[in-house]
PDB file of C-alpha atoms in Angstrom:
ATOM      1  CA  MET A 179      73.199 114.742  75.552  1.00  0.00           C
ATOM      2  CA  LYS A 180      74.087 112.063  78.064  1.00  0.00           C
ATOM      3  CA  THR A 181      77.495 112.514  79.624  1.00  0.00           C
ATOM      4  CA  GLY A 182      79.889 110.613  81.853  1.00  0.00           C
ATOM      5  CA  ARG A 183      81.944 107.450  81.752  1.00  0.00           C
ATOM      6  CA  ILE A 184      80.392 104.323  80.287  1.00  0.00           C
ATOM      7  CA  GLU A 185      81.688 101.049  81.728  1.00  0.00           C
ATOM      8  CA  ALA A 186      81.651  99.314  78.361  1.00  0.00           C
ATOM      9  CA  ILE A 187      83.999 101.947  76.917  1.00  0.00           C
ATOM     10  CA  ASP A 188      86.432 101.506  79.807  1.00  0.00           C
ATOM     11  CA  PHE A 189      86.290  97.735  79.337  1.00  0.00           C
ATOM     12  CA  ALA A 190      86.900  97.981  75.577  1.00  0.00           C
ATOM     13  CA  ARG A 191      89.838 100.329  76.178  1.00  0.00           C
ATOM     14  CA  GLY A 192      91.175  97.856  78.723  1.00  0.00           C
ATOM     15  CA  VAL A 193      90.974  95.066  76.153  1.00  0.00           C
ATOM     16  CA  ALA A 194      92.914  97.235  73.683  1.00  0.00           C
ATOM     17  CA  ILE A 195      95.671  97.958  76.222  1.00  0.00           C
ATOM     18  CA  ALA A 196      95.788  94.311  77.333  1.00  0.00           C
ATOM     19  CA  LEU A 197      96.256  93.236  73.705  1.00  0.00           C
ATOM     20  CA  MET A 198      99.058  95.805  73.340  1.00  0.00           C
ATOM     21  CA  ILE A 199     100.735  94.397  76.452  1.00  0.00           C
ATOM     22  CA  LEU A 200     100.454  90.880  75.019  1.00  0.00           C
ATOM     23  CA  SER A 201     101.850  92.030  71.668  1.00  0.00           C
ATOM     24  CA  HIS A 202     104.757  93.919  73.201  1.00  0.00           C
ATOM     25  CA  GLY A 203     105.507  91.065  75.570  1.00  0.00           C
ATOM     26  CA  ILE A 204     105.840  88.733  72.576  1.00  0.00           C
ATOM     27  CA  LYS A 205     107.382  90.835  69.802  1.00  0.00           C
ATOM     28  CA  GLY A 206     109.312  93.080  72.156  1.00  0.00           C
ATOM     29  CA  LEU A 207     111.308  90.119  73.432  1.00  0.00           C
ATOM     30  CA  LEU A 208     111.238  87.613  70.555  1.00  0.00           C
ATOM     31  CA  THR A 209     111.738  87.734  66.801  1.00  0.00           C
ATOM     32  CA  PHE A 210     109.109  86.256  64.510  1.00  0.00           C
ATOM     33  CA  GLU A 211     111.502  83.378  63.806  1.00  0.00           C
ATOM     34  CA  GLN A 212     111.661  82.529  67.518  1.00  0.00           C
ATOM     35  CA  MET A 213     107.875  82.288  67.868  1.00  0.00           C
ATOM     36  CA  PRO A 214     106.159  78.895  67.592  1.00  0.00           C
ATOM     37  CA  SER A 215     103.462  78.720  64.929  1.00  0.00           C
ATOM     38  CA  TRP A 216     100.702  78.943  67.552  1.00  0.00           C
ATOM     39  CA  GLY A 217     102.440  81.971  69.062  1.00  0.00           C
ATOM     40  CA  LEU A 218     102.188  83.781  65.745  1.00  0.00           C
ATOM     41  CA  VAL A 219      98.682  82.593  64.788  1.00  0.00           C
ATOM     42  CA  PRO A 220      96.424  83.009  66.682  1.00  0.00           C
ATOM     43  CA  ILE A 221      98.171  84.583  69.710  1.00  0.00           C
ATOM     44  CA  HIS A 222     100.086  87.428  68.051  1.00  0.00           C
ATOM     45  CA  LEU A 223      97.436  87.724  65.345  1.00  0.00           C
ATOM     46  CA  ILE A 224      94.666  88.773  67.738  1.00  0.00           C
ATOM     47  CA  THR A 225      96.850  91.541  69.146  1.00  0.00           C
ATOM     48  CA  LYS A 226      96.545  93.310  65.794  1.00  0.00           C
ATOM     49  CA  PHE A 227      93.115  94.533  66.913  1.00  0.00           C
ATOM     50  CA  SER A 228      94.683  96.620  69.665  1.00  0.00           C
ATOM     51  CA  SER A 229      95.619  99.921  68.008  1.00  0.00           C
ATOM     52  CA  THR A 230      92.469 100.134  65.868  1.00  0.00           C
ATOM     53  CA  LEU A 231      90.296  99.358  68.888  1.00  0.00           C
ATOM     54  CA  PHE A 232      92.191 101.872  71.026  1.00  0.00           C
ATOM     55  CA  ILE A 233      91.703 104.686  68.502  1.00  0.00           C
ATOM     56  CA  LEU A 234      87.991 103.886  68.060  1.00  0.00           C
ATOM     57  CA  VAL A 235      87.498 103.895  71.831  1.00  0.00           C
ATOM     58  CA  PHE A 236      89.427 107.168  72.058  1.00  0.00           C
ATOM     59  CA  GLY A 237      86.760 108.755  69.861  1.00  0.00           C
ATOM     60  CA  MET A 238      83.953 107.111  71.841  1.00  0.00           C
ATOM     61  CA  SER A 239      85.307 108.429  75.137  1.00  0.00           C
ATOM     62  CA  LEU A 240      85.625 111.949  73.701  1.00  0.00           C
ATOM     63  CA  ARG A 241      81.917 111.791  72.894  1.00  0.00           C
ATOM     64  CA  ALA A 242      80.928 110.377  76.268  1.00  0.00           C
ATOM     65  CA  VAL A 243      83.015 112.590  78.538  1.00  0.00           C
ATOM     66  CA  TYR A 244      83.810 115.806  76.655  1.00  0.00           C
ATOM     67  CA  LEU A 245      81.494 116.529  73.717  1.00  0.00           C
ATOM     68  CA  PRO A 246      78.366 117.130  75.872  1.00  0.00           C
ATOM     69  CA  HIS A 247      80.152 120.064  77.532  1.00  0.00           C
ATOM     70  CA  VAL A 248      80.855 121.918  74.280  1.00  0.00           C
ATOM     71  CA  GLY A 249      79.089 125.285  74.364  1.00  0.00           C
ATOM     72  CA  THR A 250      78.575 125.198  78.138  1.00  0.00           C
ATOM     73  CA  PRO A 251      80.428 127.166  80.847  1.00  0.00           C
ATOM     74  CA  ALA A 252      82.306 123.969  81.689  1.00  0.00           C
ATOM     75  CA  TRP A 253      83.837 123.633  78.225  1.00  0.00           C
ATOM     76  CA  PRO A 254      86.935 125.890  78.665  1.00  0.00           C
ATOM     77  CA  GLU A 255      88.007 123.806  81.663  1.00  0.00           C
ATOM     78  CA  LYS A 256      87.297 120.545  79.814  1.00  0.00           C
ATOM     79  CA  ARG A 257      89.268 121.755  76.789  1.00  0.00           C
ATOM     80  CA  LYS A 258      92.157 122.752  79.044  1.00  0.00           C
ATOM     81  CA  ARG A 259      92.077 119.291  80.611  1.00  0.00           C
ATOM     82  CA  LEU A 260      92.382 117.665  77.184  1.00  0.00           C
ATOM     83  CA  LEU A 261      95.315 119.906  76.248  1.00  0.00           C
ATOM     84  CA  VAL A 262      97.093 119.216  79.536  1.00  0.00           C
ATOM     85  CA  ARG A 263      96.488 115.511  78.972  1.00  0.00           C
ATOM     86  CA  GLY A 264      98.111 115.884  75.564  1.00  0.00           C
ATOM     87  CA  VAL A 265     101.213 117.481  77.098  1.00  0.00           C
ATOM     88  CA  LEU A 266     101.390 114.709  79.708  1.00  0.00           C
ATOM     89  CA  VAL A 267     101.061 111.997  77.065  1.00  0.00           C
ATOM     90  CA  PHE A 268     103.740 113.696  74.957  1.00  0.00           C
ATOM     91  CA  PHE A 269     106.095 113.758  77.954  1.00  0.00           C
ATOM     92  CA  TRP A 270     105.639 110.034  78.576  1.00  0.00           C
ATOM     93  CA  TYR A 271     105.938 109.334  74.849  1.00  0.00           C
ATOM     94  CA  LYS A 272     109.448 110.770  74.847  1.00  0.00           C
ATOM     95  CA  VAL A 273     110.429 109.132  78.149  1.00  0.00           C
ATOM     96  CA  LEU A 274     109.201 105.740  76.954  1.00  0.00           C
ATOM     97  CA  THR A 275     110.977 106.224  73.624  1.00  0.00           C
ATOM     98  CA  VAL A 276     114.226 106.215  75.598  1.00  0.00           C
ATOM     99  CA  VAL A 277     113.093 103.200  77.645  1.00  0.00           C
ATOM    100  CA  GLU A 278     112.172 101.234  74.505  1.00  0.00           C
ATOM    101  CA  MET A 279     115.359 101.966  72.566  1.00  0.00           C
ATOM    102  CA  LEU A 280     117.984 102.202  75.301  1.00  0.00           C
ATOM    103  CA  HIS A 281     119.198  98.590  75.340  1.00  0.00           C
ATOM    104  CA  GLN A 282     119.165  97.837  71.600  1.00  0.00           C
ATOM    105  CA  TYR A 283     119.985 101.058  69.745  1.00  0.00           C
ATOM    106  CA  PRO A 284     123.029 103.355  69.670  1.00  0.00           C
ATOM    107  CA  ARG A 285     122.653 106.651  71.454  1.00  0.00           C
ATOM    108  CA  SER A 286     122.571 108.578  68.161  1.00  0.00           C
ATOM    109  CA  GLU A 287     119.432 106.720  67.035  1.00  0.00           C
ATOM    110  CA  VAL A 288     117.740 107.373  70.369  1.00  0.00           C
ATOM    111  CA  VAL A 289     118.469 111.090  69.932  1.00  0.00           C
ATOM    112  CA  ASP A 290     117.083 110.940  66.370  1.00  0.00           C
ATOM    113  CA  ALA A 291     113.828 109.493  67.716  1.00  0.00           C
ATOM    114  CA  LEU A 292     113.598 112.174  70.388  1.00  0.00           C
ATOM    115  CA  LEU A 293     114.075 114.895  67.754  1.00  0.00           C
ATOM    116  CA  TYR A 294     111.543 113.434  65.280  1.00  0.00           C
ATOM    117  CA  ARG A 295     114.232 112.390  62.816  1.00  0.00           C
ATOM    118  CA  ALA A 296     113.071 108.816  63.395  1.00  0.00           C
ATOM    119  CA  PHE A 297     110.287 107.035  65.271  1.00  0.00           C
ATOM    120  CA  PRO A 298     110.153 104.330  67.930  1.00  0.00           C
ATOM    121  CA  VAL A 299     108.020 101.231  67.341  1.00  0.00           C
ATOM    122  CA  TYR A 300     106.200 100.053  70.430  1.00  0.00           C
ATOM    123  CA  VAL A 301     105.387 103.405  72.041  1.00  0.00           C
ATOM    124  CA  GLU A 302     104.552 105.319  68.853  1.00  0.00           C
ATOM    125  CA  ILE A 303     100.804 104.999  69.514  1.00  0.00           C
ATOM    126  CA  LEU A 304     101.386 107.518  72.323  1.00  0.00           C
ATOM    127  CA  GLY A 305     102.842 109.914  69.763  1.00  0.00           C
ATOM    128  CA  PHE A 306      99.627 109.711  67.751  1.00  0.00           C
ATOM    129  CA  TYR A 307      97.543 110.156  70.893  1.00  0.00           C
ATOM    130  CA  ALA A 308      99.538 113.198  72.058  1.00  0.00           C
ATOM    131  CA  VAL A 309      99.324 115.043  68.734  1.00  0.00           C
ATOM    132  CA  ALA A 310      95.612 114.233  68.382  1.00  0.00           C
ATOM    133  CA  LEU A 311      94.961 115.760  71.800  1.00  0.00           C
ATOM    134  CA  MET A 312      96.474 119.014  70.529  1.00  0.00           C
ATOM    135  CA  TRP A 313      93.956 119.548  67.715  1.00  0.00           C
ATOM    136  CA  LEU A 314      90.827 117.635  68.693  1.00  0.00           C
ATOM    137  CA  PRO A 315      89.832 120.038  71.517  1.00  0.00           C
ATOM    138  CA  PHE A 316      89.487 122.744  68.850  1.00  0.00           C
ATOM    139  CA  ALA A 317      87.675 120.460  66.394  1.00  0.00           C
ATOM    140  CA  LEU A 318      85.048 119.186  68.840  1.00  0.00           C
ATOM    141  CA  PRO A 319      82.982 122.436  68.848  1.00  0.00           C
ATOM    142  CA  LEU A 320      82.683 122.252  65.058  1.00  0.00           C
ATOM    143  CA  TRP A 321      81.802 118.548  65.266  1.00  0.00           C
ATOM    144  CA  ALA A 322      79.067 119.340  67.803  1.00  0.00           C
ATOM    145  CA  ARG A 323      77.445 121.884  65.473  1.00  0.00           C
ATOM    146  CA  VAL A 324      77.314 119.935  62.203  1.00  0.00           C
ATOM    147  CA  SER A 325      74.646 117.453  61.144  1.00  0.00           C
ATOM    148  CA  ASP A 326      75.071 113.683  61.151  1.00  0.00           C
ATOM    149  CA  GLY A 327      75.384 113.716  57.373  1.00  0.00           C
ATOM    150  CA  LEU A 328      78.320 116.114  57.481  1.00  0.00           C
ATOM    151  CA  ARG A 329      79.928 114.004  60.195  1.00  0.00           C
ATOM    152  CA  TYR A 330      79.808 110.919  57.988  1.00  0.00           C
ATOM    153  CA  LEU A 331      81.127 112.984  55.098  1.00  0.00           C
ATOM    154  CA  ALA A 332      84.011 114.221  57.266  1.00  0.00           C
ATOM    155  CA  ILE A 333      85.099 110.633  57.963  1.00  0.00           C
ATOM    156  CA  VAL A 334      85.244 109.834  54.255  1.00  0.00           C
ATOM    157  CA  ALA A 335      86.818 113.191  53.354  1.00  0.00           C
ATOM    158  CA  MET A 336      89.626 112.794  55.884  1.00  0.00           C
ATOM    159  CA  GLY A 337      90.393 109.301  54.605  1.00  0.00           C
ATOM    160  CA  LEU A 338      90.449 110.495  50.991  1.00  0.00           C
ATOM    161  CA  LEU A 339      92.642 113.477  51.899  1.00  0.00           C
ATOM    162  CA  ALA A 340      95.126 111.155  53.597  1.00  0.00           C
ATOM    163  CA  TYR A 341      95.178 108.892  50.533  1.00  0.00           C
ATOM    164  CA  VAL A 342      95.723 111.768  48.092  1.00  0.00           C
ATOM    165  CA  LEU A 343      98.435 113.412  50.191  1.00  0.00           C
ATOM    166  CA  TYR A 344     100.239 110.121  50.757  1.00  0.00           C
ATOM    167  CA  HIS A 345     100.408 109.393  47.038  1.00  0.00           C
ATOM    168  CA  SER A 346     100.889 112.890  45.599  1.00  0.00           C
ATOM    169  CA  PHE A 347     102.590 115.149  48.151  1.00  0.00           C
ATOM    170  CA  ASP A 348     106.119 114.763  49.541  1.00  0.00           C
ATOM    171  CA  PHE A 349     105.670 117.188  52.471  1.00  0.00           C
ATOM    172  CA  TRP A 350     108.607 119.253  51.222  1.00  0.00           C
ATOM    173  CA  GLY A 351     110.873 116.235  51.520  1.00  0.00           C
ATOM    174  CA  ILE A 352     110.440 116.022  55.297  1.00  0.00           C
ATOM    175  CA  GLU A 353     109.851 112.327  56.014  1.00  0.00           C
ATOM    176  CA  ALA A 354     108.926 112.903  59.655  1.00  0.00           C
ATOM    177  CA  LEU A 355     106.193 115.367  58.687  1.00  0.00           C
ATOM    178  CA  LYS A 356     104.746 112.905  56.212  1.00  0.00           C
ATOM    179  CA  ALA A 357     104.890 110.146  58.826  1.00  0.00           C
ATOM    180  CA  ILE A 358     103.046 112.286  61.371  1.00  0.00           C
ATOM    181  CA  PHE A 359     100.237 113.226  58.981  1.00  0.00           C
ATOM    182  CA  VAL A 360      99.764 110.321  56.554  1.00  0.00           C
ATOM    183  CA  GLU A 361     102.476 107.777  57.502  1.00  0.00           C
ATOM    184  CA  ASP A 362     105.590 106.789  55.596  1.00  0.00           C
ATOM    185  CA  GLU A 363     106.761 103.310  54.651  1.00  0.00           C
ATOM    186  CA  LYS A 364     110.173 104.013  56.192  1.00  0.00           C
ATOM    187  CA  HIS A 365     108.740 104.761  59.635  1.00  0.00           C
ATOM    188  CA  TYR A 366     106.477 103.005  62.116  1.00  0.00           C
ATOM    189  CA  SER A 367     103.919 105.704  62.827  1.00  0.00           C
ATOM    190  CA  TRP A 368     100.197 106.392  63.011  1.00  0.00           C
ATOM    191  CA  GLY A 369      99.226 109.300  60.763  1.00  0.00           C
ATOM    192  CA  GLN A 370      96.840 111.946  62.057  1.00  0.00           C
ATOM    193  CA  LEU A 371      94.944 111.999  58.758  1.00  0.00           C
ATOM    194  CA  SER A 372      95.230 108.304  57.932  1.00  0.00           C
ATOM    195  CA  ARG A 373      94.016 107.165  61.388  1.00  0.00           C
ATOM    196  CA  GLY A 374      91.920 110.246  62.137  1.00  0.00           C
ATOM    197  CA  PRO A 375      88.848 108.728  60.454  1.00  0.00           C
ATOM    198  CA  LEU A 376      88.884 106.063  63.179  1.00  0.00           C
ATOM    199  CA  VAL A 377      88.647 108.788  65.835  1.00  0.00           C
ATOM    200  CA  LEU A 378      85.724 110.387  63.993  1.00  0.00           C
ATOM    201  CA  LEU A 379      84.076 106.989  63.553  1.00  0.00           C
ATOM    202  CA  GLY A 380      84.521 106.469  67.290  1.00  0.00           C
ATOM    203  CA  LEU A 381      82.751 109.782  67.917  1.00  0.00           C
ATOM    204  CA  VAL A 382      79.812 108.578  65.799  1.00  0.00           C
ATOM    205  CA  ILE A 383      79.653 105.192  67.534  1.00  0.00           C
ATOM    206  CA  GLY A 384      80.016 106.930  70.887  1.00  0.00           C
ATOM    207  CA  ASP A 385      77.052 109.181  70.092  1.00  0.00           C
ATOM    208  CA  ILE A 386      74.831 106.197  69.302  1.00  0.00           C
ATOM    209  CA  THR A 387      76.123 104.389  72.383  1.00  0.00           C
ATOM    210  CA  ALA A 388      75.345 107.353  74.646  1.00  0.00           C
ATOM    211  CA  ARG A 389      71.776 107.416  73.355  1.00  0.00           C
ATOM    212  CA  TRP A 390      71.109 103.663  73.459  1.00  0.00           C
ATOM    213  CA  TYR A 391      73.373 102.231  76.152  1.00  0.00           C
ATOM    214  CA  TYR A 392      70.997 102.724  79.082  1.00  0.00           C
ATOM    215  CA  ARG A 393      67.981 101.410  77.177  1.00  0.00           C
ATOM    216  CA  GLY A 394      68.208  97.610  77.474  1.00  0.00           C
ATOM    217  CA  PRO A 395      66.667  96.450  74.163  1.00  0.00           C
ATOM    218  CA  ALA A 396      68.224  99.340  72.238  1.00  0.00           C
ATOM    219  CA  ARG A 397      71.659  98.510  73.665  1.00  0.00           C
ATOM    220  CA  LEU A 398      71.348  94.932  72.439  1.00  0.00           C
ATOM    221  CA  TRP A 399      70.285  96.168  69.008  1.00  0.00           C
ATOM    222  CA  LEU A 400      73.385  98.364  68.915  1.00  0.00           C
ATOM    223  CA  ALA A 401      75.569  95.433  69.955  1.00  0.00           C
ATOM    224  CA  GLY A 402      73.950  93.309  67.258  1.00  0.00           C
ATOM    225  CA  GLY A 403      74.582  95.995  64.656  1.00  0.00           C
ATOM    226  CA  LEU A 404      78.253  96.245  65.598  1.00  0.00           C
ATOM    227  CA  LEU A 405      78.545  92.455  65.508  1.00  0.00           C
ATOM    228  CA  THR A 406      76.968  92.364  62.048  1.00  0.00           C
ATOM    229  CA  ILE A 407      79.385  95.005  60.761  1.00  0.00           C
ATOM    230  CA  GLY A 408      82.320  93.133  62.284  1.00  0.00           C
ATOM    231  CA  VAL A 409      81.317  89.845  60.673  1.00  0.00           C
ATOM    232  CA  ALA A 410      80.775  91.624  57.340  1.00  0.00           C
ATOM    233  CA  LEU A 411      84.266  93.138  57.500  1.00  0.00           C
ATOM    234  CA  PHE A 412      85.775  89.736  58.290  1.00  0.00           C
ATOM    235  CA  SER A 413      83.861  88.284  55.339  1.00  0.00           C
ATOM    236  CA  LEU A 414      85.254  90.962  53.040  1.00  0.00           C
ATOM    237  CA  PHE A 415      88.724  90.161  54.347  1.00  0.00           C
ATOM    238  CA  LEU A 416      88.259  86.462  53.552  1.00  0.00           C
ATOM    239  CA  LEU A 417      86.999  87.296  50.058  1.00  0.00           C
ATOM    240  CA  SER A 418      89.958  89.588  49.397  1.00  0.00           C
ATOM    241  CA  ALA A 419      92.431  87.035  50.781  1.00  0.00           C
ATOM    242  CA  GLY A 420      91.534  84.443  48.146  1.00  0.00           C
ATOM    243  CA  PRO A 421      92.514  80.790  48.580  1.00  0.00           C
ATOM    244  CA  ASP A 422      95.595  81.434  50.740  1.00  0.00           C
ATOM    245  CA  VAL A 423      93.809  82.626  53.879  1.00  0.00           C
ATOM    246  CA  SER A 424      96.396  81.098  56.222  1.00  0.00           C
ATOM    247  CA  GLY A 425      99.168  82.931  54.391  1.00  0.00           C
ATOM    248  CA  GLU A 426      97.297  86.224  54.721  1.00  0.00           C
ATOM    249  CA  LEU A 427      96.733  85.649  58.443  1.00  0.00           C
ATOM    250  CA  ILE A 428     100.439  84.988  58.945  1.00  0.00           C
ATOM    251  CA  ALA A 429     101.253  88.155  56.989  1.00  0.00           C
ATOM    252  CA  ILE A 430      98.916  90.220  59.175  1.00  0.00           C
ATOM    253  CA  ALA A 431     100.406  88.667  62.315  1.00  0.00           C
ATOM    254  CA  LYS A 432     103.785  89.885  61.003  1.00  0.00           C
ATOM    255  CA  ASN A 433     102.378  93.432  60.574  1.00  0.00           C
ATOM    256  CA  VAL A 434     102.262  93.346  56.769  1.00  0.00           C
ATOM    257  CA  GLY A 435      99.971  96.191  55.694  1.00  0.00           C
ATOM    258  CA  LYS A 436      99.942  97.947  59.078  1.00  0.00           C
ATOM    259  CA  HIS A 437     102.030 101.032  58.235  1.00  0.00           C
ATOM    260  CA  PRO A 438     100.780 102.617  56.055  1.00  0.00           C
ATOM    261  CA  PRO A 439      97.375 100.894  56.403  1.00  0.00           C
ATOM    262  CA  GLU A 440      96.423  98.535  53.583  1.00  0.00           C
ATOM    263  CA  LEU A 441      92.958  97.202  52.777  1.00  0.00           C
ATOM    264  CA  ARG A 442      93.251  93.641  54.097  1.00  0.00           C
ATOM    265  CA  PHE A 443      94.895  94.690  57.337  1.00  0.00           C
ATOM    266  CA  ALA A 444      92.226  97.373  57.813  1.00  0.00           C
ATOM    267  CA  LEU A 445      89.359  94.949  57.126  1.00  0.00           C
ATOM    268  CA  PHE A 446      90.749  92.391  59.563  1.00  0.00           C
ATOM    269  CA  THR A 447      91.498  94.800  62.409  1.00  0.00           C
ATOM    270  CA  LEU A 448      88.282  96.783  62.030  1.00  0.00           C
ATOM    271  CA  GLY A 449      86.276  93.565  61.955  1.00  0.00           C
ATOM    272  CA  GLY A 450      87.838  92.358  65.182  1.00  0.00           C
ATOM    273  CA  SER A 451      87.441  95.752  66.831  1.00  0.00           C
ATOM    274  CA  PHE A 452      83.733  95.932  66.008  1.00  0.00           C
ATOM    275  CA  ILE A 453      83.181  92.448  67.426  1.00  0.00           C
ATOM    276  CA  ILE A 454      84.993  93.357  70.657  1.00  0.00           C
ATOM    277  CA  LEU A 455      82.948  96.566  70.930  1.00  0.00           C
ATOM    278  CA  SER A 456      79.796  94.528  70.345  1.00  0.00           C
ATOM    279  CA  ALA A 457      80.659  92.201  73.224  1.00  0.00           C
ATOM    280  CA  ALA A 458      81.560  95.120  75.507  1.00  0.00           C
ATOM    281  CA  ILE A 459      78.289  96.958  74.852  1.00  0.00           C
ATOM    282  CA  ALA A 460      76.139  93.823  75.068  1.00  0.00           C
ATOM    283  CA  GLY A 461      77.789  92.801  78.341  1.00  0.00           C
ATOM    284  CA  GLY A 462      77.527  96.278  79.802  1.00  0.00           C
ATOM    285  CA  ALA A 463      78.213  96.797  83.485  1.00  0.00           C
ATOM    286  CA  ARG A 464      78.054  93.070  84.280  1.00  0.00           C
ATOM    287  CA  LEU A 465      80.812  92.151  81.833  1.00  0.00           C
ATOM    288  CA  SER A 466      82.890  95.109  82.987  1.00  0.00           C
ATOM    289  CA  ALA A 467      82.537  93.980  86.610  1.00  0.00           C
ATOM    290  CA  LEU A 468      83.241  90.336  85.750  1.00  0.00           C
ATOM    291  CA  PHE A 469      86.524  91.361  84.136  1.00  0.00           C
ATOM    292  CA  ALA A 470      87.273  94.117  86.644  1.00  0.00           C
ATOM    293  CA  PRO A 471      91.079  94.007  86.139  1.00  0.00           C
ATOM    294  CA  ILE A 472      90.636  94.657  82.398  1.00  0.00           C
ATOM    295  CA  THR A 473      88.219  97.498  83.127  1.00  0.00           C
ATOM    296  CA  ALA A 474      90.693  98.946  85.642  1.00  0.00           C
ATOM    297  CA  ILE A 475      93.389  98.914  82.957  1.00  0.00           C
ATOM    298  CA  GLY A 476      90.995 100.806  80.688  1.00  0.00           C
ATOM    299  CA  LYS A 477      90.221 103.409  83.348  1.00  0.00           C
ATOM    300  CA  ASN A 478      93.939 103.939  83.970  1.00  0.00           C
ATOM    301  CA  SER A 479      95.181 103.446  80.431  1.00  0.00           C
ATOM    302  CA  LEU A 480      98.170 105.813  80.486  1.00  0.00           C
ATOM    303  CA  GLN A 481      99.478 104.423  83.770  1.00  0.00           C
ATOM    304  CA  SER A 482      99.020 100.871  82.480  1.00  0.00           C
ATOM    305  CA  PHE A 483     100.847 101.689  79.251  1.00  0.00           C
ATOM    306  CA  VAL A 484     103.738 103.370  81.050  1.00  0.00           C
ATOM    307  CA  PHE A 485     104.107 100.521  83.542  1.00  0.00           C
ATOM    308  CA  HIS A 486     104.119  97.715  80.970  1.00  0.00           C
ATOM    309  CA  VAL A 487     106.654  99.462  78.713  1.00  0.00           C
ATOM    310  CA  ILE A 488     109.025 100.010  81.635  1.00  0.00           C
ATOM    311  CA  VAL A 489     108.675  96.379  82.756  1.00  0.00           C
ATOM    312  CA  ILE A 490     109.037  94.808  79.293  1.00  0.00           C
ATOM    313  CA  PHE A 491     111.634  97.085  77.713  1.00  0.00           C
ATOM    314  CA  GLY A 492     113.376  98.496  80.750  1.00  0.00           C
ATOM    315  CA  VAL A 493     113.580  95.297  82.818  1.00  0.00           C
ATOM    316  CA  TYR A 494     112.884  92.121  80.827  1.00  0.00           C
ATOM    317  CA  ARG A 495     114.796  93.213  77.733  1.00  0.00           C
ATOM    318  CA  TYR A 496     117.731  94.212  79.944  1.00  0.00           C
ATOM    319  CA  LEU A 497     117.694  90.811  81.670  1.00  0.00           C
ATOM    320  CA  LEU A 498     117.678  89.043  78.309  1.00  0.00           C
TER     321      LEU A 498
END
């Protein structure tokens, strides 16, 4: 197994964070009604790729940096590092929840969000990330042992489990628990089971990338395959949208179908994410160096996320 950071993964993560910053800078300070038409489509529309791309790249980086150490003497330390990272992310998730909500919500609602009686909006992706880092270190050894076929089956099985639980189980009436696992229409959250398949898919893509990335022709074939999948997903989105494509694009730009995930939103965001990954892998180290600031954001993703939330919600929103 090849191990270590891959520049293309850092670049793709940087693109995801940059799109989040763009999205939060727009929607965090303006209402949809205040946006010009071009601000909604295409500017805010393209930011919808951000969370899907981020979660896919999360899985890819787990494969590149951590999975090769499973079963080696280095694994306990690597697992500990992931768990500590999860605690750190959880700490910043709660701090940034206060930063996001402080200027626009009563203190009681801020306390509700801190106690999991409610959820923030713009920093909730950190909540998903923190919880995922608590269970994935214990799932990676099992993932390393099973065959490729079982890995693909696990992706489908997790998605089906999320669907069944969302529609048939009320989680003992605890809305927050449902939101954490499979999402709830009353809360803006990323479910561990509903978005978990993206992490597993990222692990699969990361495995192929690790094998092919340093082999020039093979890397381009991989990039071409990702591009083909992305275009196919966009085509399926257009077919499902029917004659009113512009209306569907506006709806997606306004987050319709994002929480819980609906088919058209998923097709659109996955399609865009695959195309961005294709460009990142095809460009390799040269593209990463050409856009060094984006790559730097990807290498320091938590710091970048913390900084932009404090600036946008702690400073700009206060000034407005």
